[in-house]
CSV table of C-alpha atoms in Angstrom, one decimal:
chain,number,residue,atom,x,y,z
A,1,UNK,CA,33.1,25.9,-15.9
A,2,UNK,CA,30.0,27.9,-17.3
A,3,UNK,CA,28.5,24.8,-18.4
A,4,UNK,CA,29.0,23.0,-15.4
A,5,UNK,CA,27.2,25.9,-13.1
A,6,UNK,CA,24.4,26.7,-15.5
A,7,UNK,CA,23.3,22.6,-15.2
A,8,UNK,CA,23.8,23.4,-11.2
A,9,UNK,CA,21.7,26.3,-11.4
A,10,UNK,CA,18.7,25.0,-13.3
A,11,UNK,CA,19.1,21.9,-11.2
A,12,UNK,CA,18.6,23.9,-7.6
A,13,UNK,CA,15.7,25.5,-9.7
A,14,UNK,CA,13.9,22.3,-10.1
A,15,UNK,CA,14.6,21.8,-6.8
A,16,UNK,CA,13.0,24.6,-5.8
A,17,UNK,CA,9.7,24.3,-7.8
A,18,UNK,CA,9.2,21.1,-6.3
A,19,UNK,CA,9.3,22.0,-3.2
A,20,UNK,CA,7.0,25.5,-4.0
A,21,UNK,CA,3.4,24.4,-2.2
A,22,UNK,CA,0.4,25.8,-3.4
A,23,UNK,CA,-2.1,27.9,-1.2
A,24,UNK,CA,-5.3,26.4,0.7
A,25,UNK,CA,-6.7,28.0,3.1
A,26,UNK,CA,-8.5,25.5,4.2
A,27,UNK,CA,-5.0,24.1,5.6
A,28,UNK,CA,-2.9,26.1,7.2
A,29,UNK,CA,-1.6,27.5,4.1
A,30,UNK,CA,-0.3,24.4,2.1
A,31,UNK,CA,-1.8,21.3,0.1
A,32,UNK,CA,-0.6,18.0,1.6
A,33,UNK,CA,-0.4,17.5,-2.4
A,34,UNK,CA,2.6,20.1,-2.3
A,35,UNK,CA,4.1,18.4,0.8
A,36,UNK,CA,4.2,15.0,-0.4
A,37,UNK,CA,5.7,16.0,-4.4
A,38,UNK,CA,8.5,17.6,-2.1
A,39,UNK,CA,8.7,14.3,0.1
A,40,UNK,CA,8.9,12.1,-3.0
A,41,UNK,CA,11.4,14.4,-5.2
A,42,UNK,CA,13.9,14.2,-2.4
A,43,UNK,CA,13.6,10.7,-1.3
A,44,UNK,CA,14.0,10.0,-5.3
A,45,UNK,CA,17.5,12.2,-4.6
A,46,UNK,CA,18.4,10.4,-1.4
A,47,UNK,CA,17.6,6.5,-3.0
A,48,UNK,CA,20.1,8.0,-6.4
A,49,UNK,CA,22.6,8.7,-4.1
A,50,UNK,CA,21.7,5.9,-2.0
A,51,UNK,CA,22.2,3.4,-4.6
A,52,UNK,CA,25.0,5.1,-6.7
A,53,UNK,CA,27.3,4.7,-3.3
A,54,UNK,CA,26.3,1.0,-3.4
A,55,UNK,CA,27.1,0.8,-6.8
A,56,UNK,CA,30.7,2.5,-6.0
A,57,UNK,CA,31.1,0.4,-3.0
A,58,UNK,CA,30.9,-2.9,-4.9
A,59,UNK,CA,33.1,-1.0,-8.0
A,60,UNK,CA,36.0,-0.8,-4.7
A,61,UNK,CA,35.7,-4.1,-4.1
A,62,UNK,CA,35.3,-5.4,-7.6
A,63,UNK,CA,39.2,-3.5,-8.3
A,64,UNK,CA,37.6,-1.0,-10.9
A,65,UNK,CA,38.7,2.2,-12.6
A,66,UNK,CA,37.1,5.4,-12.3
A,67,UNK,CA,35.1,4.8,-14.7
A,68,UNK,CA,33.9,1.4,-14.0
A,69,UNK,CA,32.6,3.1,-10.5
A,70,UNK,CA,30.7,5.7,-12.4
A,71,UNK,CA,29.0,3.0,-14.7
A,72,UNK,CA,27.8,0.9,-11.9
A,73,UNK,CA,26.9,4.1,-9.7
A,74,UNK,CA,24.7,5.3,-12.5
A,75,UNK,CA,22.8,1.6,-13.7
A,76,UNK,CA,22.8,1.3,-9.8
A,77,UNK,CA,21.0,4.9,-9.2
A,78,UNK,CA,18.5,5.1,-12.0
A,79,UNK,CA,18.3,1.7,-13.7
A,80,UNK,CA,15.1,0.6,-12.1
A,81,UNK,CA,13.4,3.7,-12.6
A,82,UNK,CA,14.3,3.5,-16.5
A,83,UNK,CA,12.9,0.1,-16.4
A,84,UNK,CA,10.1,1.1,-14.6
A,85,UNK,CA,8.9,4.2,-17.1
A,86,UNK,CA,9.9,2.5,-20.0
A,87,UNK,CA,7.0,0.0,-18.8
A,88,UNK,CA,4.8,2.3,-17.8
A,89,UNK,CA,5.3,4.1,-21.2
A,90,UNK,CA,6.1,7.6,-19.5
A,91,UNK,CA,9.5,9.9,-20.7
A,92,UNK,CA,12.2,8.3,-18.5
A,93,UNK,CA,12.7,10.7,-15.4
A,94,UNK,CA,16.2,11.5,-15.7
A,95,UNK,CA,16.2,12.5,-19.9
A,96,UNK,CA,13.1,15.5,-18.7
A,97,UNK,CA,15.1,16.1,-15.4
A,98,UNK,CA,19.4,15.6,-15.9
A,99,UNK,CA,19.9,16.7,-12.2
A,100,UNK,CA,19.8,13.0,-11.3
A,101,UNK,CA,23.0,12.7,-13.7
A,102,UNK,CA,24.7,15.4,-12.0
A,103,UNK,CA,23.8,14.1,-8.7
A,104,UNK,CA,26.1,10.7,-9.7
A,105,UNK,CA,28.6,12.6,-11.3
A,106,UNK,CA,29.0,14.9,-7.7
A,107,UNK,CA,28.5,11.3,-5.4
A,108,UNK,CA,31.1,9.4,-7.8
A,109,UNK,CA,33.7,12.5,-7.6
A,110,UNK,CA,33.5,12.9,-4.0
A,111,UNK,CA,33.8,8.8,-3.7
A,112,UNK,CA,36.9,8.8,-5.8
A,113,UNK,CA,38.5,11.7,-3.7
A,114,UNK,CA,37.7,9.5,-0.5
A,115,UNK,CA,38.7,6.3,-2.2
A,116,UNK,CA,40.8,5.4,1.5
A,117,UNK,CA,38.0,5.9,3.3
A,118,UNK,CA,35.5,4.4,1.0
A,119,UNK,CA,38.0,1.6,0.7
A,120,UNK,CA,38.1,0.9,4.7
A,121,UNK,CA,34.1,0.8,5.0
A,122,UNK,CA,33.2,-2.1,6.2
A,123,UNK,CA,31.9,-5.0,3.9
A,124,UNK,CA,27.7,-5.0,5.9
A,125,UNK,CA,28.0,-1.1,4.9
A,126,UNK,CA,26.9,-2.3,1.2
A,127,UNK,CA,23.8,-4.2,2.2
A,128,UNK,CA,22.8,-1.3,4.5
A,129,UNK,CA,23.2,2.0,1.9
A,130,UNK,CA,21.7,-0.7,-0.7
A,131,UNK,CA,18.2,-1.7,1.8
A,132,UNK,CA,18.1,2.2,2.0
A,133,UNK,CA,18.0,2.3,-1.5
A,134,UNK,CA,15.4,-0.2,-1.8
A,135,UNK,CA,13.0,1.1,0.5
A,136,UNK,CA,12.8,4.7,-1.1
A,137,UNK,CA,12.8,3.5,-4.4
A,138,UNK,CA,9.9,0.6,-3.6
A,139,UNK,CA,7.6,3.3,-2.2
A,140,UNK,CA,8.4,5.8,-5.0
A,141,UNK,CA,8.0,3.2,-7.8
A,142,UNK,CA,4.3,2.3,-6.1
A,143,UNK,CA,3.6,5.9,-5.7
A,144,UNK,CA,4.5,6.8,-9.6
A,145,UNK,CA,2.5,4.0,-11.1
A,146,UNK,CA,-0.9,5.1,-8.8
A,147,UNK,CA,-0.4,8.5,-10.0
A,148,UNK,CA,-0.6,7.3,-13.9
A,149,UNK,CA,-3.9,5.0,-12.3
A,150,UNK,CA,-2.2,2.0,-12.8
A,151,UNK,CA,-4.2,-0.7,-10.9
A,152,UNK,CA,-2.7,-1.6,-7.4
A,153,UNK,CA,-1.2,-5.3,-8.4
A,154,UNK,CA,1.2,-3.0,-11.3
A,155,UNK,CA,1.8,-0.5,-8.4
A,156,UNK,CA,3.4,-3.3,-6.6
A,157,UNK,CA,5.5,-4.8,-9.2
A,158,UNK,CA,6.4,-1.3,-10.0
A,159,UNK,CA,7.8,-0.6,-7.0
A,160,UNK,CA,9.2,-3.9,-6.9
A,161,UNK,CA,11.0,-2.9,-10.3
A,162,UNK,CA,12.4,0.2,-9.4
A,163,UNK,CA,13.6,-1.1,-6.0
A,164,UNK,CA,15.3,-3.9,-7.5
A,165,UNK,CA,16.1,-3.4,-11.3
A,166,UNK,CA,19.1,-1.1,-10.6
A,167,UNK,CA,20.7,-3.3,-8.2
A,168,UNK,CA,20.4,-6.8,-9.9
A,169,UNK,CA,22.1,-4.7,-13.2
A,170,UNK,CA,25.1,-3.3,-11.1
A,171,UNK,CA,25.5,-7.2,-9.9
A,172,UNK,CA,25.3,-8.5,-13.4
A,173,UNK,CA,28.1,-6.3,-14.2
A,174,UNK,CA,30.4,-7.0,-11.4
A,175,UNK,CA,29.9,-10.9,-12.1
A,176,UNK,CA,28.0,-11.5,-8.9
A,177,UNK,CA,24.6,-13.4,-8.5
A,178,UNK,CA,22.1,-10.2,-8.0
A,179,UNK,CA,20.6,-10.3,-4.5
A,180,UNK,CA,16.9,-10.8,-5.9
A,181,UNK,CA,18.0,-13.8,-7.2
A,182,UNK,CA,19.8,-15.1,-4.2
A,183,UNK,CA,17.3,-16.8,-1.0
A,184,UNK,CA,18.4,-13.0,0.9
A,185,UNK,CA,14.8,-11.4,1.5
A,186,UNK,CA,15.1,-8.7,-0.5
A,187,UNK,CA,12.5,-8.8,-3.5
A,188,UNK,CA,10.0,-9.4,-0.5
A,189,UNK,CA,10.8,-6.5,1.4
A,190,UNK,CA,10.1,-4.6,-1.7
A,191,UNK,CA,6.6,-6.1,-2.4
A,192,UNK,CA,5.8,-5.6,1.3
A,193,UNK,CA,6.4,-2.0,0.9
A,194,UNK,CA,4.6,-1.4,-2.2
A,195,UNK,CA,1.5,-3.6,-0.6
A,196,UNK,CA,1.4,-1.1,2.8
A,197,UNK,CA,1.5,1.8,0.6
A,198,UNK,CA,-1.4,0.7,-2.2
A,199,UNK,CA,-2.8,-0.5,0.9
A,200,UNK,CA,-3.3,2.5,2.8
A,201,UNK,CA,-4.0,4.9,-0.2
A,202,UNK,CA,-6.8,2.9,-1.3
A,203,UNK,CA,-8.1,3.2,2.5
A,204,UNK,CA,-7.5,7.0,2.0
A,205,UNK,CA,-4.8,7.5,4.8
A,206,UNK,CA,-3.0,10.9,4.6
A,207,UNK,CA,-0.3,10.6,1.6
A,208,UNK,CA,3.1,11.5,3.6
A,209,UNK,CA,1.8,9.2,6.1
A,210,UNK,CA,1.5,6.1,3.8
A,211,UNK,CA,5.1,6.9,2.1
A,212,UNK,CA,6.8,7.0,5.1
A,213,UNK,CA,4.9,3.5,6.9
A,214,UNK,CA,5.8,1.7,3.7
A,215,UNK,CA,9.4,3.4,3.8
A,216,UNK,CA,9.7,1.6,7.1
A,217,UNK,CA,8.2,-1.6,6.9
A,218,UNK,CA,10.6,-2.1,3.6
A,219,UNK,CA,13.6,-0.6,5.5
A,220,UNK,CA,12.7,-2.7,8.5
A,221,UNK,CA,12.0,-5.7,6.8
A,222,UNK,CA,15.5,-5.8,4.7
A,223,UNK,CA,17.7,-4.7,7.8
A,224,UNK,CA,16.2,-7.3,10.1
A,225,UNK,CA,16.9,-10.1,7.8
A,226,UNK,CA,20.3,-8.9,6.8
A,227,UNK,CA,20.8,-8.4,11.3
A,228,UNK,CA,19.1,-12.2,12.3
A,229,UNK,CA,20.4,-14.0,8.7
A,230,UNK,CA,16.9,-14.8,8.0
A,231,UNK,CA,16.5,-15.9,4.3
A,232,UNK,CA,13.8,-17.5,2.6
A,233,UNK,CA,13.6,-21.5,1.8
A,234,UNK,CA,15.9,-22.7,-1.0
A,235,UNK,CA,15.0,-25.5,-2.7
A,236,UNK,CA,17.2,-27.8,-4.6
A,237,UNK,CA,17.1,-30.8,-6.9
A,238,UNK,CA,18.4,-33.4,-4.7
A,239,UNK,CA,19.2,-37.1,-6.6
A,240,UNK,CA,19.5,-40.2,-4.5
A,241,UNK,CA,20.8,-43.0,-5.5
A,242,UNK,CA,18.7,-46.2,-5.0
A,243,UNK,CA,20.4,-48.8,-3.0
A,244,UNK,CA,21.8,-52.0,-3.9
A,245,UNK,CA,19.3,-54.9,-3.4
A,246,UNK,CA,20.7,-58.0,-2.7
């Protein structure tokens, strides 16, 4: 279809001015600037297909049509980054760049035609592909709020939006009690990642660098508590009954 390979087309294009880096010769030829737009575009890609496979994952197991699995794919792989421009007052990311939408469309179609295999994964392969997802998105949601000079507490509740906004939607949908919500540490993992990274911006440590330390202590952070079962405290009204005096 025409249609469909002009969207393709303009869509590499994109691509490929993100990843153009301007020339300084006072380093080797490239602006960390240009490296780290490149680093932040794809990992934005990588957390949209990321999260869009959790989203089709939990369709599977919720027994939904086609195009239940798109839905939840899609809230899943750019709801918290809606959420997060809509706060921050910007044009919402995927309206000025529709690659993102194709991106589902292509991750959703190739689920569906490996529905068996999809089907077989294993039920810890959700919480995995959906920590992934968190830790990009955490560090890109901190990273877009610091480049608007939003203050560094709003940085971290960015990133904690965007990490986390996509995810507790595609739960709400499939009737399950979103994981921020739950005592799972996942919302911390978020704000831990978004801390390192205003953290070591505002101590001026080379850009790629801070992105991918705060990538890791989120990713780390998630995966370890989902491998040890560590959770947070719950704490619960508990009523007891006074005894009988007699």
């Amino acid at each position: 279809c025409p249609v469909i390979w002009r969207h393709c087309a303009s869509g590499c294009a994109r691509i490929a001015t993100y990843f153009r880096l301007s020339v300084d010769t006072g380093t080797n030829g490239v602006t960390r600037e240009g490296d780290l737009t490149g680093l932040v575009y794809w990992m934005d890609m990588a957390g949209v297909i990321v999260f869009a496979l959790s989203g089709v994952i939990l369709a599977c197991r919720s027994r939904m049509d086609p195009f239940g699995m798109l839905v939840l794919a899609a809230v899943t792989g750019i709801g918290g980054g809606t959420l997060r421009d809509l706060v921050l007052g910007v044009p919402v990311f995927w309206v000025a760049d529709p690659t993102y939408l194709w991106v589902i469309l292509i991750t959703v179609s190739i689920s569906i035609i490996g529905f068996h295999y999809i089907h077989r994964l294993s039920r810890g392969i959700l919480p995995v592909a959906d920590a992934f997802g968190l830790a990009l998105f955490a560090v890109i949601g901190a990273h877009k709020a610091l480049t608007l000079e939003a203050s560094g507490v709003v940085a971290v509740l960015m990133g904690l939006l965007t990490g986390t906004g996509g995810g507790m939607v595609r739960d709400i949908l499939a009737r399950r009690v979103p994981m921020v919500l739950r005592e799972e540490i996942y919302a911390t993992a978020a704000i831990a990642g978004g801390v390192v990274y205003v953290g070591l911006v505002a101590l001026e440590v080379d850009a790629v660098i801070a992105v991918g330390l705060a990538f890791a202590v989120t990713l780390g952070t998630r995966l370890a508590a989902i491998y040890w079962h560590r959770a947070l405290p719950v704490f619960a009204w508990v009523e007891i009954e006074p005894s009988d005096k007699a």
